[in-house]
């Protein structure tokens, strides 16, 4: 009997909720990447998901399960990244009001994107205020339901649908690699892998500057770090969640790291060879494979591309600076 926070049945139920709502994103291959690594690689392209990242899956799965009272009250979250846009879009599709707590110096494009999806933005001062405390206070005062970016069973199950689709397309795999921030994606995908490809080794990939997940898996306890300095802004988390870690320690074999330079090199590879725009965080898993962090020779390998939301000028700067 499993005592883990989510089961494959939760992932399958999430997949039903997402049917006809989320994109079934393509699985692409590249003979150049296969030759370079000696493996057979299958790239699951969540950069082509609605709002540009897999986070739509978890956010929609969570709000879709609100009670009528919760739906009438609205949803709140305190993330300023892809999860904010995922919540705002999902809430709009489900006719629910969304409040997003963002730092007052958040990039204008992110504020605009969130408002564009109909979300109300509440600003806080990142130097003097605690966003989590503010989120909780607003939730209580205004009758909103808080959906955090990763440590929530419905969010985790929703993210796992990306791997479920991948296995449905490829059959069993030897290895599956996904990016790792707070662990929603990795825990959901590892749950799908355990059910659909039991012999598959699941590996999480973090930025070198923020290897708290790797240290947590090694030590058996959740390690907390300061906000890491890395281009992978979607993986700048300070620690794994209690729920995500419970799954990761059971279902994930290893966590490896890559450098910012390796992420930029991978962005260039995707743009030039596969005609894909991938944000730095979205490149984590592919960077580990292309830069030899994992022995993939002769294996069938799933590689999750998690998102494509990067400002175009920023993209050009990064690629140009790398030469
Ligand atoms: C949030 C995010 C991640 C990390 O996901 P977690 O569930 O926090 O581990 C990776 N890539 C992108 C593009 C993201 O937006």
Coordinates of C-alpha atoms in Angstrom, one line a residue, residues 112-245:
X112 CA 1.0 42.5 -18.4
X113 CA 0.8 38.8 -19.3
X114 CA -0.9 38.0 -16.0
X115 CA -3.4 40.9 -16.4
X116 CA -3.9 39.9 -20.0
X117 CA -5.3 36.6 -18.7
X118 CA -7.6 38.5 -16.4
X119 CA -5.7 38.2 -13.2
X120 CA -5.6 40.9 -10.5
X121 CA -2.0 41.7 -9.5
X122 CA -1.3 42.7 -5.9
X123 CA 2.2 44.1 -5.4
X124 CA 4.5 43.5 -2.4
X125 CA 8.0 44.8 -1.5
X126 CA 10.4 41.9 -1.8
X127 CA 12.9 43.4 0.6
X128 CA 10.5 44.1 3.5
X129 CA 7.5 41.8 3.0
X130 CA 7.1 38.0 3.1
X131 CA 5.1 37.0 0.0
X132 CA 3.9 33.8 1.5
X133 CA 2.6 35.5 4.6
X134 CA 0.9 38.2 2.5
X135 CA -0.7 35.5 0.3
X136 CA -2.0 33.7 3.3
X137 CA -3.4 36.9 4.9
X138 CA -5.1 38.0 1.7
X139 CA -6.5 34.5 1.2
X140 CA -8.1 34.6 4.7
X141 CA -9.3 38.2 4.4
X142 CA -10.8 37.8 1.0
X143 CA -12.0 34.2 1.0
X144 CA -9.5 33.1 -1.7
X145 CA -8.0 29.6 -2.0
X146 CA -4.2 29.6 -2.1
X147 CA -2.6 27.3 -4.8
X148 CA 1.1 27.2 -4.3
X149 CA 3.5 26.6 -7.2
X150 CA 4.5 23.0 -6.5
X151 CA 3.8 21.6 -3.0
X152 CA 0.2 20.6 -3.6
X153 CA -1.1 17.1 -4.6
X154 CA -3.4 18.4 -7.4
X155 CA -0.6 20.5 -8.9
X156 CA 1.9 17.5 -8.8
X157 CA -0.7 15.2 -10.4
X158 CA -1.4 17.7 -13.1
X159 CA 2.3 18.1 -13.9
X160 CA 2.7 14.3 -14.2
X161 CA 0.3 14.2 -17.2
X162 CA 3.2 15.5 -19.3
X163 CA 5.2 12.3 -18.7
X164 CA 2.0 10.2 -19.1
X165 CA 1.6 11.6 -22.6
X166 CA 5.3 11.0 -23.4
X167 CA 5.2 7.3 -22.4
X168 CA 1.9 6.8 -24.3
X169 CA 3.7 8.0 -27.4
X170 CA 7.2 6.3 -26.9
X171 CA 6.4 3.2 -24.9
X172 CA 8.8 2.2 -22.1
X173 CA 12.0 4.2 -21.8
X174 CA 15.4 3.5 -20.1
X175 CA 15.7 7.0 -18.7
X176 CA 13.6 10.1 -18.0
X177 CA 15.1 13.5 -17.2
X178 CA 13.1 16.5 -16.1
X179 CA 14.0 20.0 -14.8
X180 CA 13.8 20.4 -11.0
X181 CA 12.8 23.5 -9.0
X182 CA 10.4 22.8 -6.2
X183 CA 9.7 19.3 -7.5
X184 CA 6.1 19.5 -8.7
X185 CA 7.1 18.4 -12.2
X186 CA 9.6 15.8 -11.2
X187 CA 7.3 14.2 -8.6
X188 CA 4.4 14.0 -11.0
X189 CA 6.5 12.6 -13.8
X190 CA 8.2 10.1 -11.6
X191 CA 4.7 8.8 -10.5
X192 CA 3.7 8.4 -14.2
X193 CA 7.0 6.6 -15.0
X194 CA 6.7 4.2 -12.1
X195 CA 3.3 3.1 -13.4
X196 CA 3.9 3.2 -17.2
X197 CA 7.6 2.2 -17.5
X198 CA 8.6 0.6 -14.2
X199 CA 12.2 -0.1 -15.1
X200 CA 12.8 3.6 -16.2
X201 CA 15.4 5.5 -14.2
X202 CA 14.1 9.0 -13.3
X203 CA 16.6 11.8 -12.9
X204 CA 16.0 15.4 -11.9
X205 CA 18.2 18.3 -13.2
X206 CA 19.0 21.4 -11.2
X207 CA 21.1 24.5 -11.8
X208 CA 24.6 24.1 -10.4
X209 CA 24.2 27.2 -8.2
X210 CA 21.1 25.8 -6.5
X211 CA 21.7 22.1 -5.9
X212 CA 19.5 21.9 -2.8
X213 CA 17.5 19.0 -4.4
X214 CA 20.6 17.0 -5.0
X215 CA 21.8 17.5 -1.4
X216 CA 18.3 16.7 -0.1
X217 CA 18.2 13.4 -1.9
X218 CA 21.6 12.5 -0.7
X219 CA 21.0 13.4 2.9
X220 CA 17.4 12.2 3.2
X221 CA 16.3 15.6 4.5
X222 CA 15.0 18.8 2.8
X223 CA 18.0 21.2 2.5
X224 CA 17.3 24.9 2.5
X225 CA 19.5 27.4 0.6
X226 CA 19.5 31.1 -0.2
X227 CA 17.9 32.1 -3.5
X228 CA 20.5 30.8 -6.1
X229 CA 22.0 33.1 -8.8
X230 CA 21.2 31.3 -12.0
X231 CA 19.7 32.0 -15.5
X232 CA 17.2 29.3 -14.7
X233 CA 14.7 31.6 -13.0
X234 CA 12.1 28.9 -12.9
X235 CA 14.3 26.8 -10.7
X236 CA 15.4 29.5 -8.2
X237 CA 13.6 27.7 -5.4
X238 CA 15.1 27.6 -1.9
X239 CA 13.9 24.1 -1.0
X240 CA 11.8 21.2 -2.1
X241 CA 8.3 20.8 -0.7
X242 CA 7.3 18.2 1.9
X243 CA 4.9 16.5 -0.5
X244 CA 7.2 16.7 -3.6
X245 CA 10.2 15.4 -1.5

